[in-house]
CSV table of C-alpha atoms in Angstrom, one decimal:
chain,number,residue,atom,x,y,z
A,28,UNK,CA,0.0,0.0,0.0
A,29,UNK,CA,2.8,2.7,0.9
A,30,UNK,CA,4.3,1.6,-2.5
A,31,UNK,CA,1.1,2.4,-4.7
A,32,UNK,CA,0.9,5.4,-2.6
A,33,UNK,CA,4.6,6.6,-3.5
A,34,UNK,CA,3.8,5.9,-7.1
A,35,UNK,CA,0.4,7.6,-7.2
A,36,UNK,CA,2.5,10.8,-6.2
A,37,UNK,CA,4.9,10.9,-7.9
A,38,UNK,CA,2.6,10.4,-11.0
A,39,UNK,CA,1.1,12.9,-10.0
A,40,UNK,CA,4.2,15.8,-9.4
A,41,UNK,CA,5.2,14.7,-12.7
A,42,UNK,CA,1.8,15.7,-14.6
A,43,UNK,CA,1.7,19.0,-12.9
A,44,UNK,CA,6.0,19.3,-13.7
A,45,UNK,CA,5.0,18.2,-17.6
A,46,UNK,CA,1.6,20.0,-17.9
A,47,UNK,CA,3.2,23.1,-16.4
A,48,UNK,CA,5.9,22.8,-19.4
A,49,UNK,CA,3.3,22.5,-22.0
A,50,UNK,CA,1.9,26.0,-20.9
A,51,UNK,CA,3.4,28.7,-23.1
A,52,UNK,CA,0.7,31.7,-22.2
A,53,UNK,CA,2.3,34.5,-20.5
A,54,UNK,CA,1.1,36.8,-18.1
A,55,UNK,CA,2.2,40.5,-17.9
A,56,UNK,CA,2.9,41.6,-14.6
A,57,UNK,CA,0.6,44.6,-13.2
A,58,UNK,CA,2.2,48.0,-13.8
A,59,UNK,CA,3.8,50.1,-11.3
A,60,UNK,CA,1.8,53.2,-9.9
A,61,UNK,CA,3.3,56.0,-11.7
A,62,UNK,CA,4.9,58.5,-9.2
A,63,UNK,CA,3.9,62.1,-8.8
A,64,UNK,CA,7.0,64.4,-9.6
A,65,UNK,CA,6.4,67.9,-8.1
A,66,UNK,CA,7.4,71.0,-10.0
A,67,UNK,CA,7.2,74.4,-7.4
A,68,UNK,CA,8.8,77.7,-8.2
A,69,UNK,CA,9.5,81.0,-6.9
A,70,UNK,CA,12.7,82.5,-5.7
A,71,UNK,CA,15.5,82.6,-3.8
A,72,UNK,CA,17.8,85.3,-2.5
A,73,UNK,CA,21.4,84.9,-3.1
A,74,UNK,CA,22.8,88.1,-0.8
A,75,UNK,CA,22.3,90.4,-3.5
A,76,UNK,CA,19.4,89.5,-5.7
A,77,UNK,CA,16.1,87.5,-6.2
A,78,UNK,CA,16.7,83.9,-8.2
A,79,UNK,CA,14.0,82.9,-10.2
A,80,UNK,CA,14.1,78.9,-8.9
A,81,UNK,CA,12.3,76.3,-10.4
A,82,UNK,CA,12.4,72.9,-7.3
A,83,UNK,CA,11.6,69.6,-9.4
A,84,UNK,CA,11.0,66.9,-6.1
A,85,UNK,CA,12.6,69.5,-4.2
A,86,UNK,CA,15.8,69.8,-6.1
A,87,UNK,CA,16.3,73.4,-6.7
A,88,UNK,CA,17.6,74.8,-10.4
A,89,UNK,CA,18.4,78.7,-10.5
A,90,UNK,CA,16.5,80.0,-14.1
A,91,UNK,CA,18.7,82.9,-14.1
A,92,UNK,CA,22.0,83.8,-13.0
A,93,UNK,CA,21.5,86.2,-10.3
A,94,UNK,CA,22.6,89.2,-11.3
A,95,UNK,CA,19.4,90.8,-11.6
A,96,UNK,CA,16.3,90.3,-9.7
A,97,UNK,CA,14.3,87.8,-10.7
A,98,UNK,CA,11.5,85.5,-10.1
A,99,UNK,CA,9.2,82.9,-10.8
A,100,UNK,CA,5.6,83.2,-10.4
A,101,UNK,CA,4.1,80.5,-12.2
A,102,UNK,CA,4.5,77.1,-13.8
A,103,UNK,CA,2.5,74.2,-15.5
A,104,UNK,CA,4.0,70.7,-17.1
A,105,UNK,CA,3.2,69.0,-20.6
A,106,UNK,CA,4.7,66.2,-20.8
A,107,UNK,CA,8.4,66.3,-21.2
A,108,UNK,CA,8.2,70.2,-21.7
A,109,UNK,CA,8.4,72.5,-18.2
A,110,UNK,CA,7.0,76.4,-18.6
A,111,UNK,CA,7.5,78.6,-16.3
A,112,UNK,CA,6.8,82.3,-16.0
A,113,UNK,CA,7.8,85.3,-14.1
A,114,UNK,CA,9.8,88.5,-14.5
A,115,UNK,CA,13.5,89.2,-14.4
A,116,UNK,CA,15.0,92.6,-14.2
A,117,UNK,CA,17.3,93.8,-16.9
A,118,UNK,CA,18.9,96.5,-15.0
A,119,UNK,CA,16.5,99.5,-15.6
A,120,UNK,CA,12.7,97.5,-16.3
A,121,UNK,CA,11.3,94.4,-15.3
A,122,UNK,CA,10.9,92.1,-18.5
A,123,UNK,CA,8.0,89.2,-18.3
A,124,UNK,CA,9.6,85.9,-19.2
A,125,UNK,CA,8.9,83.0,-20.2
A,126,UNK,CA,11.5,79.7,-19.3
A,127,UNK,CA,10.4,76.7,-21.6
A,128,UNK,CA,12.5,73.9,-20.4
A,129,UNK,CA,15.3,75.9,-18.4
A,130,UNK,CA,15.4,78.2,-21.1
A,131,UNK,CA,14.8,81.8,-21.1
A,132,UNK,CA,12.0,83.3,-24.2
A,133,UNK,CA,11.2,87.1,-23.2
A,134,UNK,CA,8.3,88.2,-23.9
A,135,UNK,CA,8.6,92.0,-23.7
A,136,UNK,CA,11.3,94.3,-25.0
A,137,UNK,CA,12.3,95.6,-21.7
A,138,UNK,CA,11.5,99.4,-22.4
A,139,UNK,CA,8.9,99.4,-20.0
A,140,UNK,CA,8.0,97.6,-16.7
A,141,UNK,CA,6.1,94.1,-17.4
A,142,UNK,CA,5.2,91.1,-15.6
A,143,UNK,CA,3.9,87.7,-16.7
A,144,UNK,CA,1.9,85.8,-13.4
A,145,UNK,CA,0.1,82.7,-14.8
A,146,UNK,CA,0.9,80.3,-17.8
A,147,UNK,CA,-1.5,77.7,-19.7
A,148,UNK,CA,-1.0,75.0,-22.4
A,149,UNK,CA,-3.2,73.6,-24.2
A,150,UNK,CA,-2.3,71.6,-27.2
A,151,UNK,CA,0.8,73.1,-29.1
A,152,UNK,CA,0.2,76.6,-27.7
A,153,UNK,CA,1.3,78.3,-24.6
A,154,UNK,CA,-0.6,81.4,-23.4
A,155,UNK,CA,0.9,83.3,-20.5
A,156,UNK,CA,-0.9,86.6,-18.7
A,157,UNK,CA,0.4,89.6,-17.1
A,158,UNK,CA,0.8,93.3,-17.8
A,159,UNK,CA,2.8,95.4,-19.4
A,160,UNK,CA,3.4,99.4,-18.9
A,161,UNK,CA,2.8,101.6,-22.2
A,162,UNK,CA,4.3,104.9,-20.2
A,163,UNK,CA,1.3,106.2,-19.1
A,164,UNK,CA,-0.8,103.4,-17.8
A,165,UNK,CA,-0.1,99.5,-16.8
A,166,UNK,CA,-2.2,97.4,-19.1
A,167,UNK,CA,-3.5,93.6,-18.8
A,168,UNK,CA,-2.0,91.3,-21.6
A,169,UNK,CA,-2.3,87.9,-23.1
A,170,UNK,CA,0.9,86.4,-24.9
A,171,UNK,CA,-0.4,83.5,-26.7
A,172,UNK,CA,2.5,81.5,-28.2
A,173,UNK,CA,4.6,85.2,-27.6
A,174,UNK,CA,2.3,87.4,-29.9
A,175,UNK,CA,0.6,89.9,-27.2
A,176,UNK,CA,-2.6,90.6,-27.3
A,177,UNK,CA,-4.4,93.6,-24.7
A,178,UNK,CA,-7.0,93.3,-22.4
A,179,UNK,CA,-8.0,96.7,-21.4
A,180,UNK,CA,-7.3,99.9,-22.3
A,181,UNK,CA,-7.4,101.0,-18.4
A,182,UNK,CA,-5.0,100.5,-16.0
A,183,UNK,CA,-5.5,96.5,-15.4
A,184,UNK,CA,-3.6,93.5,-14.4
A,185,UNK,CA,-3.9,89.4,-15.9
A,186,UNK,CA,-3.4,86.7,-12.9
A,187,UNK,CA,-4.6,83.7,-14.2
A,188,UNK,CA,-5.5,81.9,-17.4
A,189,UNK,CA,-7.1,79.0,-18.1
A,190,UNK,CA,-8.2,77.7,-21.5
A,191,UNK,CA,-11.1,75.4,-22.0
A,192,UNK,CA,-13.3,74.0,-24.8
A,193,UNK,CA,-11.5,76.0,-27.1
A,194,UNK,CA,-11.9,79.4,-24.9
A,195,UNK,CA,-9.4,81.1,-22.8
A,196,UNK,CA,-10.5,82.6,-19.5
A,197,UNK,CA,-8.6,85.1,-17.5
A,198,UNK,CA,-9.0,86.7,-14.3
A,199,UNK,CA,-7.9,90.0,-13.1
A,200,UNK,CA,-8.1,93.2,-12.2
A,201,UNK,CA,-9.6,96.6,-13.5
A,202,UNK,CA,-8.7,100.3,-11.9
A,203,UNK,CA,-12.5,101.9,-12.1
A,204,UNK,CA,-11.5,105.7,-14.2
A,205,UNK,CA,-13.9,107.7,-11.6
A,206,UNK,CA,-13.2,106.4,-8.4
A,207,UNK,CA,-9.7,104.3,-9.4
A,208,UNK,CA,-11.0,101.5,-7.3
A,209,UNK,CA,-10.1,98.2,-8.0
A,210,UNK,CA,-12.5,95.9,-9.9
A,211,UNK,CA,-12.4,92.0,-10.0
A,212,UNK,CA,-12.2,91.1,-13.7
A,213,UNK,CA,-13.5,88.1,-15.9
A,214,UNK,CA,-12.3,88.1,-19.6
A,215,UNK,CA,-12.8,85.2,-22.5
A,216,UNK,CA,-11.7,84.7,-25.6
A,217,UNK,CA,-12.0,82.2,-28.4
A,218,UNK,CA,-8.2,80.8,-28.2
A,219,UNK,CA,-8.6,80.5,-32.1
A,220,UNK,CA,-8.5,83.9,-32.7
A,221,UNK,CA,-11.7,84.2,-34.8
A,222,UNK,CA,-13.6,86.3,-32.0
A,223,UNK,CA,-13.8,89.3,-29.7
A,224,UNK,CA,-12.7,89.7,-26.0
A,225,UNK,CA,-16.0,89.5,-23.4
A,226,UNK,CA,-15.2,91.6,-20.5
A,227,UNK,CA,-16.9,91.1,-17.5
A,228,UNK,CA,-16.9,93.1,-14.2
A,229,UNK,CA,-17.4,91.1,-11.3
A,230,UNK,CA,-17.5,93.6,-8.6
A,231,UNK,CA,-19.4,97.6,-9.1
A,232,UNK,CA,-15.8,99.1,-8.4
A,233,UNK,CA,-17.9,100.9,-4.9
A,234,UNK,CA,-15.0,99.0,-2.9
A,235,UNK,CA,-11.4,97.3,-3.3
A,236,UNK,CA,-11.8,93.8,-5.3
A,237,UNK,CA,-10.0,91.7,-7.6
A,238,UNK,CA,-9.7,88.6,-9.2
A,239,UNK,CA,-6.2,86.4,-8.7
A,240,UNK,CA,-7.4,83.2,-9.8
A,241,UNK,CA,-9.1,81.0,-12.6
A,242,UNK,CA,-11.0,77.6,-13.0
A,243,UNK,CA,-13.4,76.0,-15.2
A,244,UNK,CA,-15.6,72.7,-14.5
A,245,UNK,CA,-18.1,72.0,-17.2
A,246,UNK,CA,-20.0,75.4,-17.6
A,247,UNK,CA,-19.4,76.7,-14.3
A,248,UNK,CA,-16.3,79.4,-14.0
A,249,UNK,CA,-15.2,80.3,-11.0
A,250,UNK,CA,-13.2,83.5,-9.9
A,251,UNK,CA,-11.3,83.8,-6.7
A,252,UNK,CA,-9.7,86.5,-4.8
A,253,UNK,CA,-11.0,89.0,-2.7
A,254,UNK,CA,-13.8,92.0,-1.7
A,255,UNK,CA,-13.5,94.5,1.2
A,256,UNK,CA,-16.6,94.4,3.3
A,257,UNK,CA,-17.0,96.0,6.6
A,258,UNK,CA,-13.2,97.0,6.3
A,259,UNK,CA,-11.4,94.0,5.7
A,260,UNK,CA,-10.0,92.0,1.9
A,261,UNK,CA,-12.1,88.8,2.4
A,262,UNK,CA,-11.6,85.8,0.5
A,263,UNK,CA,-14.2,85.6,-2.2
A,264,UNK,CA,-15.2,83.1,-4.9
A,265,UNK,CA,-17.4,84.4,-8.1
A,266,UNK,CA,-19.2,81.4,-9.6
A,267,UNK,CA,-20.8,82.1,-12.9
A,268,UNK,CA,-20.4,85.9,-11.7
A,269,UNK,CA,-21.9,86.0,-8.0
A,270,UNK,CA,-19.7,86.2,-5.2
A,271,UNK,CA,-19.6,83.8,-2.3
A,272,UNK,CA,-17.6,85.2,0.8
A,273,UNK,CA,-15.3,81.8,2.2
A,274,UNK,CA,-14.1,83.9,5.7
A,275,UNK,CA,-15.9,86.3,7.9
A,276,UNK,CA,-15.1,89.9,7.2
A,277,UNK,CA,-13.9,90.4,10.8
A,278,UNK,CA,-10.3,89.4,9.2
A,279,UNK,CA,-8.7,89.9,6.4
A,280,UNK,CA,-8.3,87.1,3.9
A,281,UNK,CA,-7.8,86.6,0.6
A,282,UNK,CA,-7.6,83.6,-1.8
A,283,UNK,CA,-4.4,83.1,-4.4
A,284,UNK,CA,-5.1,80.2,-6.2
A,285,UNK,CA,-8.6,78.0,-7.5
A,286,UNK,CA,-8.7,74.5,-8.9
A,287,UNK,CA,-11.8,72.7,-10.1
A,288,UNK,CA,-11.4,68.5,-9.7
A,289,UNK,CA,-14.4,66.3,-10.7
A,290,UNK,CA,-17.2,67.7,-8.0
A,291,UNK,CA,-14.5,69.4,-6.0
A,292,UNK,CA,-13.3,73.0,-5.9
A,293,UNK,CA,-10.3,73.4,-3.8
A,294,UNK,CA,-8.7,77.0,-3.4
A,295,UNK,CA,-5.7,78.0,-1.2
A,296,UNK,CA,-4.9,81.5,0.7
A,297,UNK,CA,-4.5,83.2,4.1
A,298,UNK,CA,-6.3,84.7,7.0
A,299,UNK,CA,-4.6,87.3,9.0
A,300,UNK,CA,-6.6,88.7,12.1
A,301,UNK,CA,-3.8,91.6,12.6
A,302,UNK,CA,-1.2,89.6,14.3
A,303,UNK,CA,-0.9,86.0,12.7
A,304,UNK,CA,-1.4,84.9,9.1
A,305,UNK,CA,-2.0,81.2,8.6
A,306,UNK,CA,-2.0,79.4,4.8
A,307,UNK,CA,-5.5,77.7,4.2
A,308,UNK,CA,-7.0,75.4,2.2
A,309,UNK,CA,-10.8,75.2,1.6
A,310,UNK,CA,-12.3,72.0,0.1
A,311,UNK,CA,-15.6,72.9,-1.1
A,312,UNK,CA,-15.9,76.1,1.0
A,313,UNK,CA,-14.8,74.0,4.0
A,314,UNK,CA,-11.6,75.7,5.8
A,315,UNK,CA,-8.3,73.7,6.7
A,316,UNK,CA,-5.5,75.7,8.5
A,317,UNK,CA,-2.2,74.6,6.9
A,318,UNK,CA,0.2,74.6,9.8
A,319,UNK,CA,4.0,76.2,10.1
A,320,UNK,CA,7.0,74.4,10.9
A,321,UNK,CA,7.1,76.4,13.7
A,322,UNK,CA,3.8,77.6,15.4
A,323,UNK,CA,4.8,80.8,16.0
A,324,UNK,CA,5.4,82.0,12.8
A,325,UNK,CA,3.1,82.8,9.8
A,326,UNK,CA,2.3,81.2,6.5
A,327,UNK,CA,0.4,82.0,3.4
A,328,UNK,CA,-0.5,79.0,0.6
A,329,UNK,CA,-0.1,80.3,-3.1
A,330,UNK,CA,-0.8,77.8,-5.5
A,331,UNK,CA,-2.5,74.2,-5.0
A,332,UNK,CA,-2.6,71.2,-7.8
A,333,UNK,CA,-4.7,68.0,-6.7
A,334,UNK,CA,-3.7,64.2,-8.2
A,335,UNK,CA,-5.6,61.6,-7.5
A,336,UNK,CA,-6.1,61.6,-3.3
A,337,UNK,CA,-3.1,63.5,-2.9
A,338,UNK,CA,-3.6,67.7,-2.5
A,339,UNK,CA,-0.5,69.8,-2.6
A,340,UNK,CA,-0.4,73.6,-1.9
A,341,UNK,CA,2.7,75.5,-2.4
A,342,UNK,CA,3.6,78.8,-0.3
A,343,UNK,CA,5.8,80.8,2.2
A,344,UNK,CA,6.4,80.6,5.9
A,345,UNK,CA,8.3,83.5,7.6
A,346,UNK,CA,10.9,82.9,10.4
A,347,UNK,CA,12.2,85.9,12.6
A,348,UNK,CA,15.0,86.7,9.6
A,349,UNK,CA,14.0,85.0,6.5
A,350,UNK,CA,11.4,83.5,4.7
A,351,UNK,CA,10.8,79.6,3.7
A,352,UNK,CA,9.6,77.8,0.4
A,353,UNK,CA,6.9,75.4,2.0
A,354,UNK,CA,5.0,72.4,0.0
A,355,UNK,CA,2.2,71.1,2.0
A,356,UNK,CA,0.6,67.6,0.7
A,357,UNK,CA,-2.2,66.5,2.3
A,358,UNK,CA,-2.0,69.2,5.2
A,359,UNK,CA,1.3,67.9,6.2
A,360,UNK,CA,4.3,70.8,6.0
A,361,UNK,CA,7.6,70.6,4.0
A,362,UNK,CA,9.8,72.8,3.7
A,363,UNK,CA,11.6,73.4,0.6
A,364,UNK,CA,14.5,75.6,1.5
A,365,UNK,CA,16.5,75.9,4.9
A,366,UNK,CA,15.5,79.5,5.9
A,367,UNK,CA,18.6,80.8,6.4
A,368,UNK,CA,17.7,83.4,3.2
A,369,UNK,CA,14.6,84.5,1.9
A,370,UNK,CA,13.0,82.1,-0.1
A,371,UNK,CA,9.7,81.6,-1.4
A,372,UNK,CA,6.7,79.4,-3.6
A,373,UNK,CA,4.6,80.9,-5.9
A,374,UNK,CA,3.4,78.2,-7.6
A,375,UNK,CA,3.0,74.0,-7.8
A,376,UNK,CA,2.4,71.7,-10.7
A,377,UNK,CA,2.3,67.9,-10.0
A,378,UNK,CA,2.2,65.1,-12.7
A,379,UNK,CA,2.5,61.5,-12.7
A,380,UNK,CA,5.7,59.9,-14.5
């Protein structure tokens, strides 16, 4: 009996060895999770001037060569191609530039004072915002692909562009000729070229407002920034034109960046009640403190990108002699630089490789 057994099983180990043999079909392993790779930039201060910096996983590359002030303000990522924006000083004027890929494309001649603040890709064009100074006023501008194109014939600002479904959105700001108050601005245009510029005033220009940020979801557009009421800049979302207060106007607040995910809108800014500013981030028009290295100090969030679960929001924290690039992900604090200059982060991009 053990010997019929023996021989049943190894029979048996010997069909399983042959019939696995006989089995050519291969099976392709799962694929990895791509990894995010987080692009911030800003600047840095080398003793003498402002860096425009560009921190890819928190490895820092300098976008100019510090001889002149410089900085970065925005950037977003297409694939293998990197843009940044900002403005670099060329010894007499501020020049908006534009850095494709570490390298430098400015956009203005340098004969008058310009910025550039937000860039947008879509497809094989670029289209970057700002304003540029014509000697007697400072006007709001669209570069698409470098051909500039203005917004307003009054003294204005561009903050943020977005394009979608073929139409380029831009928020801003609009100096009111009467009173010279401050008006939050909406303008659109087809980005083929084919139409005219729709100006929209979001605010009646009767107090301080404007418009620092951009997003579209479907056929909502939403405006962020701020309105004074009873005194105090308070963070304000427009959506489809009305406004929507996110703080109580016993503080001032103010909102710097806007992103529209799915059902979510998440926006990032500060609250200051006169003593303390902290970074926030609301989800939805719920708040979320984004806390400092070190309690005592304060903090504003610039910029916030969303992937998948994961919510980053880039921005500064001061010390008592310098200032800090922070990246917060998921409310948790990382800081970019060491503080021992002043540093900051304007702006965050995150992809997955």
């Amino acid at each position: 009996m053990k010997t019929i057994k023996f021989l049943g099983l190894f029979f048996t180990v010997v069909m399983l060895i042959n019939c696995s043999k006989d089995d050519d079909t291969s099976y392709p392993l799962p694929s990895p999770d791509p990894d995010p790779v987080v692009y911030v930039v800003g600047g840095e201060n080398n003793g003498t001037h402002y860096v425009a910096t560009l921190w890819k996983d928190g490895v820092s590359q300098a976008l100019t060569d510090g001889s002149q002030d410089a900085h970065a303000s925005s950037v977003a990522v297409v694939g293998e191609d990197v843009y940044v924006t900002g403005v670099q000083n060329n010894g007499t004027n501020n020049v908006a530039m534009l850095w494709k890929n570490g390298v430098a494309h400015p956009l203005t001649d340098g004969t008058h004072h310009a910025a550039a603040f937000s860039v947008a890709v879509a497809g094989d064009d670029f289209y970057v915002v700002g304003s540029e100074h014509n000697g007697t006023h400072n006007l709001a501008a669209l570069w698409k692909n470098g051909v500039k194109q203005p917004l307003s014939d009054r003294d204005s600002k561009a903050y943020s562009v977005v394009v979608s479904d073929d139409t380029i959105y831009i928020a801003g700001t609009e100096w009111s000729d009467s009173a010279h108050v401050p008006v939050a601005m909406l303008w659109n245009l087809p980005a083929n070229n084919t139409g005219s510029i729709m100006a929209q005033q979001l605010s009646d220009g009767s107090q301080f407002a404007a418009g620092y940020t951009v997003a579209v979801s479907g056929e909502d557009v939403y405006v962020a920034g701020c309105e004074a009421r009873l005194g105090n800049d308070v963070a304000t979302i427009w959506k489809n034109g009305t406004a929507q207060a996110l703080a109580e106007p016993t503080n001032f607040s103010v909102v710097e960046s806007i992103l529209a995910v799915g059902q979510d809108l998440y926006a990032t800014g500060s609250i200051n009640d006169g003593t303390n500013s902290v970074a926030m981030l609301w989800k939805n028009g719920e708040a979320q403190p984004l806390p400092a290295i070190d309690d005592t100090q304060k903090t504003w969030g610039r910029s916030v990108a969303v992937t998948g679960k994961d919510v980053y929001v880039a921005g500064i924290e001061s010390t008592d002699t310098a200032t800090v690039s922070m990246l917060w992900k998921n409310g948790v604090a990382h800081p970019l630089t060491d503080g021992t200059r002043h540093y900051f982060a304007l702006s965050v991009a995150v992809i997955l490789q």
